Amino acid sequence: MQFLANKVCVVTGAARGIGRQIALTLAEQGGSVVINYNASRDAADALGDELQQKGVQSLVVQANVSQMGDAKKLIDAAVEKFSKLDVLVNNAGITRDGLLAIMKPEDWQAVIDTNLSSVFYTTKFASKAMLRNKFGRIINISSVVGLMGNAGQANYAASKAGIIGFTKSVAREFAQRNITANVICPGFIDTDMTRQLNEAQVNAAQAQIPMKRFGSPLDVSNLVAYLASDLAGYVTGQTIAVDGGMSMA
Ligand code: NAI
């Protein structure tokens, strides 16, 4: 049984890493998938081809979601192609790490624009289509760093904590309109983002994780699929960590 048959799903930053796996998992569950990328055109096209070969309807859209006009272009393209929008997964994100004393304002701004303002833009435009559709699932990818903070990531932590407050507000605004909004906080997941860590950083990270290992993109995408499905119709405004126990209180 497929849990997302006939659902139209937009995934931002879907060309690689967690976003790519989210697109694949939603497609496996019967969803049609709009693959957004910013710069990784070849990888996005390859994913589009892979889905097409599996008989999944898909659309590849270039958009820098940190720009409001591009975010609108993405949502408009999805609605134009599929005539509706059911699921929005805000996954695109960057890091520009540095201790506060040396953090440049442009590194602060780039992270806030890409990780947080993008979520405002896409959700604002997608929610209009979801209201028309009388159904919606908004799933925002934050981080355990948004819950716990992290030295050297004040910009990233602020953007990811901002997503949590934003999502709870949106969940309240749309609670009576059959639109849910939830946050996933991944811990350390094996992707390009964490492959930048050196051996000492990896060892220090694993020491903090009760399960003593990094997670996989599939660990995250399985929760996305659940939250996107009808099974999660009474779940809204929640923040759920997928982190091997790292952030438990
Ligand atoms: P990644 O760096 O492999 O992929 C991020 C994707 O976002 C890339 O495809 C990139 O091109 C895209 N992107 C960046 N800026 C964009 C923009 N302006 N417009 C459109 N797309 C843009 O990273 P990964 O690991 O797959 O991360 C995905 C999400 O999960 C991010 O939001 C990240 O902060 C979050 N996360 C990742 C963790 C990890 O351990 N890998 C842990 C916690 C959260």
Short mmCIF file of C-alpha atoms and ligand atoms in Angstrom, two decimals:
data_model
loop_
_atom_site.label_atom_id
_atom_site.label_comp_id
_atom_site.label_asym_id
_atom_site.label_seq_id
_atom_site.Cartn_x
_atom_site.Cartn_y
_atom_site.Cartn_z
CA MET A 1 0.00 0.00 0.00
CA GLN A 2 1.17 3.50 -0.86
CA PHE A 3 0.44 6.28 1.62
CA LEU A 4 0.83 9.27 -0.71
CA ALA A 5 -1.05 8.26 -3.87
CA ASN A 6 -2.02 11.34 -5.92
CA LYS A 7 -0.29 13.73 -3.53
CA VAL A 8 1.74 16.54 -5.14
CA CYS A 9 4.89 17.15 -3.13
CA VAL A 10 7.43 20.00 -3.41
CA VAL A 11 10.88 19.34 -1.93
CA THR A 12 13.38 22.21 -1.73
CA GLY A 13 17.08 21.49 -2.13
CA ALA A 14 16.25 18.04 -3.48
CA ALA A 15 19.26 17.42 -5.74
CA ARG A 16 21.36 15.68 -3.11
CA GLY A 17 21.62 14.53 0.49
CA ILE A 18 18.54 14.39 2.69
CA GLY A 19 16.37 16.25 0.15
CA ARG A 20 17.13 13.72 -2.57
CA GLN A 21 16.15 10.84 -0.31
CA ILE A 22 12.98 12.68 0.74
CA ALA A 23 12.02 12.99 -2.95
CA LEU A 24 12.68 9.25 -3.51
CA THR A 25 10.73 8.16 -0.43
CA LEU A 26 7.72 10.38 -1.23
CA ALA A 27 7.77 8.98 -4.77
CA GLU A 28 7.91 5.38 -3.48
CA GLN A 29 4.78 6.15 -1.49
CA GLY A 30 2.96 7.22 -4.65
CA GLY A 31 3.55 10.98 -4.57
CA SER A 32 4.29 13.18 -7.58
CA VAL A 33 7.43 15.16 -6.81
CA VAL A 34 8.62 18.65 -7.66
CA ILE A 35 12.39 18.61 -7.36
CA ASN A 36 13.83 22.03 -6.52
CA TYR A 37 17.52 22.81 -6.91
CA ASN A 38 19.56 25.97 -6.85
CA ALA A 39 22.90 25.19 -8.52
CA SER A 40 23.09 21.35 -8.83
CA ARG A 41 21.35 21.10 -12.20
CA ASP A 42 22.87 17.81 -13.36
CA ALA A 43 22.07 16.03 -10.10
CA ALA A 44 18.51 17.38 -10.11
CA ASP A 45 17.96 16.30 -13.74
CA ALA A 46 19.39 12.85 -12.94
CA LEU A 47 16.93 12.48 -10.07
CA GLY A 48 14.08 13.64 -12.32
CA ASP A 49 15.08 11.00 -14.90
CA GLU A 50 15.30 8.31 -12.21
CA LEU A 51 11.78 9.10 -11.02
CA GLN A 52 10.44 9.24 -14.58
CA GLN A 53 11.90 5.77 -15.25
CA LYS A 54 10.05 4.50 -12.20
CA GLY A 55 6.82 5.89 -13.65
CA VAL A 56 6.66 8.73 -11.12
CA GLN A 57 5.44 12.11 -12.31
CA SER A 58 8.03 14.75 -11.52
CA LEU A 59 9.08 18.29 -12.35
CA VAL A 60 12.54 19.80 -11.92
CA VAL A 61 12.55 23.52 -11.04
CA GLN A 62 15.57 25.78 -10.57
CA ALA A 63 14.93 28.31 -7.82
CA ASN A 64 17.08 30.00 -5.22
CA VAL A 65 14.55 29.80 -2.42
CA SER A 66 16.33 32.48 -0.38
CA GLN A 67 14.86 34.93 -2.92
CA MET A 68 11.13 35.62 -2.64
CA GLY A 69 10.62 35.85 -6.41
CA ASP A 70 12.27 32.47 -6.96
CA ALA A 71 10.24 30.86 -4.18
CA LYS A 72 7.06 32.11 -5.87
CA LYS A 73 8.30 30.78 -9.22
CA LEU A 74 8.78 27.33 -7.65
CA ILE A 75 5.31 27.13 -6.11
CA ASP A 76 3.66 28.57 -9.25
CA ALA A 77 5.45 26.00 -11.44
CA ALA A 78 4.25 23.16 -9.20
CA VAL A 79 0.64 24.33 -9.23
CA GLU A 80 0.70 25.00 -12.97
CA LYS A 81 1.97 21.49 -13.72
CA PHE A 82 -0.12 19.51 -11.25
CA SER A 83 -3.10 21.88 -10.64
CA LYS A 84 -2.69 21.55 -6.86
CA LEU A 85 -0.16 21.27 -4.06
CA ASP A 86 -0.49 18.89 -1.10
CA VAL A 87 2.90 18.62 0.57
CA LEU A 88 5.70 21.16 1.04
CA VAL A 89 9.03 20.00 2.44
CA ASN A 90 11.40 22.84 3.26
CA ASN A 91 14.75 21.08 3.23
CA ALA A 92 17.20 23.51 1.56
CA GLY A 93 19.87 24.67 3.97
CA ILE A 94 23.46 25.83 4.28
CA THR A 95 26.08 26.32 6.96
CA ARG A 96 28.60 29.19 7.24
CA ASP A 97 30.26 28.26 10.53
CA GLY A 98 32.47 30.50 12.64
CA LEU A 99 32.84 31.57 16.24
CA LEU A 100 30.77 34.65 17.05
CA ALA A 101 33.78 36.95 17.43
CA ILE A 102 34.83 36.33 13.84
CA MET A 103 31.47 35.64 12.22
CA LYS A 104 30.98 37.98 9.28
CA PRO A 105 27.61 39.75 8.89
CA GLU A 106 27.34 38.31 5.38
CA ASP A 107 27.68 34.77 6.77
CA TRP A 108 24.96 35.55 9.31
CA GLN A 109 22.68 36.94 6.59
CA ALA A 110 23.28 34.18 4.05
CA VAL A 111 22.31 31.50 6.58
CA ILE A 112 19.22 33.37 7.79
CA ASP A 113 18.11 34.06 4.20
CA THR A 114 18.66 30.50 2.97
CA ASN A 115 17.50 28.52 6.00
CA LEU A 116 14.74 30.71 7.48
CA SER A 117 13.48 33.39 5.07
CA SER A 118 13.13 30.71 2.39
CA VAL A 119 10.71 28.84 4.65
CA PHE A 120 8.63 31.98 5.09
CA TYR A 121 8.49 32.58 1.32
CA THR A 122 7.65 29.05 0.18
CA THR A 123 5.14 28.46 2.99
CA LYS A 124 3.41 31.79 2.31
CA PHE A 125 2.88 30.94 -1.37
CA ALA A 126 2.20 27.21 -0.89
CA SER A 127 -0.38 27.83 1.83
CA LYS A 128 -2.59 29.68 -0.66
CA ALA A 129 -2.70 26.61 -2.87
CA MET A 130 -3.26 24.37 0.16
CA LEU A 131 -6.20 26.48 1.34
CA ARG A 132 -7.78 26.14 -2.11
CA ASN A 133 -7.02 22.41 -1.96
CA LYS A 134 -8.53 22.06 1.54
CA PHE A 135 -5.54 19.87 2.45
CA GLY A 136 -1.93 20.56 3.22
CA ARG A 137 1.14 19.15 4.89
CA ILE A 138 4.03 21.51 5.66
CA ILE A 139 7.19 19.77 6.87
CA ASN A 140 10.17 21.90 7.79
CA ILE A 141 13.66 20.49 8.26
CA SER A 142 15.34 22.17 11.22
CA SER A 143 18.20 20.61 13.23
CA VAL A 144 19.05 19.48 16.75
CA VAL A 145 21.31 22.55 16.68
CA GLY A 146 18.11 24.63 16.69
CA LEU A 147 17.17 22.92 19.97
CA MET A 148 20.57 22.69 21.67
CA GLY A 149 22.74 25.44 20.13
CA ASN A 150 26.28 24.74 18.98
CA ALA A 151 29.51 26.67 19.40
CA GLY A 152 30.52 28.10 16.03
CA GLN A 153 27.00 27.89 14.61
CA ALA A 154 25.15 30.90 16.10
CA ASN A 155 23.78 31.81 12.66
CA TYR A 156 22.71 28.24 11.83
CA ALA A 157 21.20 27.68 15.31
CA ALA A 158 19.23 30.94 15.09
CA SER A 159 17.89 30.02 11.65
CA LYS A 160 16.92 26.51 12.75
CA ALA A 161 15.32 27.68 16.04
CA GLY A 162 13.45 30.31 14.01
CA ILE A 163 11.95 27.55 11.88
CA ILE A 164 10.46 25.98 15.03
CA GLY A 165 8.66 29.16 16.17
CA PHE A 166 7.55 29.89 12.62
CA THR A 167 6.11 26.40 12.17
CA LYS A 168 4.18 26.45 15.45
CA SER A 169 2.60 29.78 14.44
CA VAL A 170 1.67 28.46 11.00
CA ALA A 171 0.27 25.28 12.59
CA ARG A 172 -1.99 27.41 14.77
CA GLU A 173 -3.10 29.63 11.86
CA PHE A 174 -4.12 26.67 9.71
CA ALA A 175 -5.20 24.15 12.35
CA GLN A 176 -8.87 24.35 11.34
CA ARG A 177 -8.16 24.22 7.61
CA ASN A 178 -6.87 20.63 7.31
CA ILE A 179 -3.32 21.93 6.92
CA THR A 180 -0.70 20.63 9.35
CA ALA A 181 2.79 22.01 9.93
CA ASN A 182 5.55 20.11 11.71
CA VAL A 183 9.30 20.29 12.22
CA ILE A 184 11.89 17.54 11.93
CA CYS A 185 15.19 18.03 13.74
CA PRO A 186 17.81 15.69 12.32
CA GLY A 187 20.91 15.00 14.37
CA PHE A 188 24.10 13.99 12.56
CA ILE A 189 23.09 12.50 9.21
CA ASP A 190 25.58 11.07 6.72
CA THR A 191 25.54 13.61 3.82
CA ASP A 192 27.90 16.08 2.10
CA MET A 193 27.17 18.50 4.97
CA THR A 194 28.62 16.18 7.63
CA ARG A 195 31.34 14.80 5.34
CA GLN A 196 33.03 18.20 5.84
CA LEU A 197 33.78 17.20 9.46
CA ASN A 198 37.30 15.96 10.30
CA GLU A 199 37.97 12.73 12.21
CA ALA A 200 38.20 14.44 15.59
CA GLN A 201 34.87 16.20 14.98
CA VAL A 202 33.22 12.94 13.92
CA ASN A 203 34.50 11.19 17.07
CA ALA A 204 33.31 14.06 19.28
CA ALA A 205 29.91 13.99 17.57
CA GLN A 206 29.49 10.23 17.97
CA ALA A 207 30.36 10.50 21.67
CA GLN A 208 27.25 12.69 22.14
CA ILE A 209 24.91 10.25 20.38
CA PRO A 210 23.40 7.48 22.57
CA MET A 211 23.24 5.22 19.47
CA LYS A 212 26.94 6.01 18.76
CA ARG A 213 26.45 6.38 15.01
CA PHE A 214 25.27 8.89 12.41
CA GLY A 215 21.82 8.49 10.87
CA SER A 216 21.00 8.07 7.19
CA PRO A 217 18.87 10.29 4.93
CA LEU A 218 16.31 7.46 4.93
CA ASP A 219 15.89 7.81 8.70
CA VAL A 220 14.71 11.38 8.04
CA SER A 221 12.68 10.71 4.90
CA ASN A 222 10.65 7.95 6.58
CA LEU A 223 9.37 10.50 9.11
CA VAL A 224 8.66 13.00 6.31
CA ALA A 225 6.53 10.36 4.55
CA TYR A 226 4.58 9.66 7.74
CA LEU A 227 3.95 13.36 8.46
CA ALA A 228 2.90 13.91 4.83
CA SER A 229 0.39 11.07 4.91
CA ASP A 230 -3.19 10.80 6.13
CA LEU A 231 -1.85 8.74 9.06
CA ALA A 232 -0.57 11.99 10.62
CA GLY A 233 -3.77 14.02 10.22
CA TYR A 234 -3.99 14.85 13.95
CA VAL A 235 -0.28 15.72 14.36
CA THR A 236 0.48 19.43 14.05
CA GLY A 237 2.84 22.00 15.54
CA GLN A 238 5.24 19.26 16.64
CA THR A 239 9.02 19.19 16.66
CA ILE A 240 10.39 15.67 16.28
CA ALA A 241 14.08 14.80 16.47
CA VAL A 242 15.65 12.04 14.36
CA ASP A 243 18.99 11.95 16.11
CA GLY A 244 19.78 8.58 17.70
CA GLY A 245 18.74 10.04 21.05
CA MET A 246 21.21 12.93 20.98
CA SER A 247 18.86 15.75 22.02
CA MET A 248 16.68 13.91 24.51
CA ALA A 249 16.16 15.88 27.71
P1 NAI B 1 23.37 19.16 1.64
O1 NAI B 1 24.31 20.31 1.68
O2 NAI B 1 23.82 17.84 1.16
O3 NAI B 1 22.07 19.56 0.79
C1 NAI B 1 21.42 20.79 0.93
C2 NAI B 1 20.67 21.06 -0.33
O4 NAI B 1 20.07 22.36 -0.25
C3 NAI B 1 21.62 21.08 -1.54
O5 NAI B 1 21.04 20.35 -2.60
C4 NAI B 1 21.72 22.56 -1.87
O6 NAI B 1 21.98 22.83 -3.20
C5 NAI B 1 20.33 23.04 -1.47
N1 NAI B 1 20.28 24.48 -1.31
C6 NAI B 1 21.13 25.26 -0.60
N2 NAI B 1 20.80 26.55 -0.74
C7 NAI B 1 19.71 26.59 -1.57
C8 NAI B 1 18.91 27.63 -2.09
N3 NAI B 1 19.14 28.91 -1.80
N4 NAI B 1 17.87 27.31 -2.91
C9 NAI B 1 17.60 26.02 -3.22
N5 NAI B 1 18.34 24.99 -2.75
C10 NAI B 1 19.39 25.27 -1.93
O7 NAI B 1 22.77 19.07 3.10
P2 NAI B 1 21.90 17.94 3.82
O8 NAI B 1 22.75 17.33 4.85
O9 NAI B 1 21.22 17.08 2.85
O10 NAI B 1 20.87 18.89 4.58
C11 NAI B 1 19.49 19.02 4.22
C12 NAI B 1 18.79 19.79 5.33
O11 NAI B 1 18.92 19.07 6.55
C13 NAI B 1 19.39 21.17 5.58
O12 NAI B 1 18.37 22.08 5.88
C14 NAI B 1 20.26 20.94 6.80
O13 NAI B 1 20.44 22.12 7.55
C15 NAI B 1 19.44 19.91 7.55
N6 NAI B 1 20.21 19.13 8.50
C16 NAI B 1 21.22 18.30 8.08
C17 NAI B 1 21.93 17.56 9.02
C18 NAI B 1 23.02 16.62 8.64
O14 NAI B 1 23.64 16.06 9.56
N7 NAI B 1 23.31 16.39 7.39
C19 NAI B 1 21.62 17.65 10.45
C20 NAI B 1 20.54 18.53 10.76
C21 NAI B 1 19.87 19.23 9.81
#
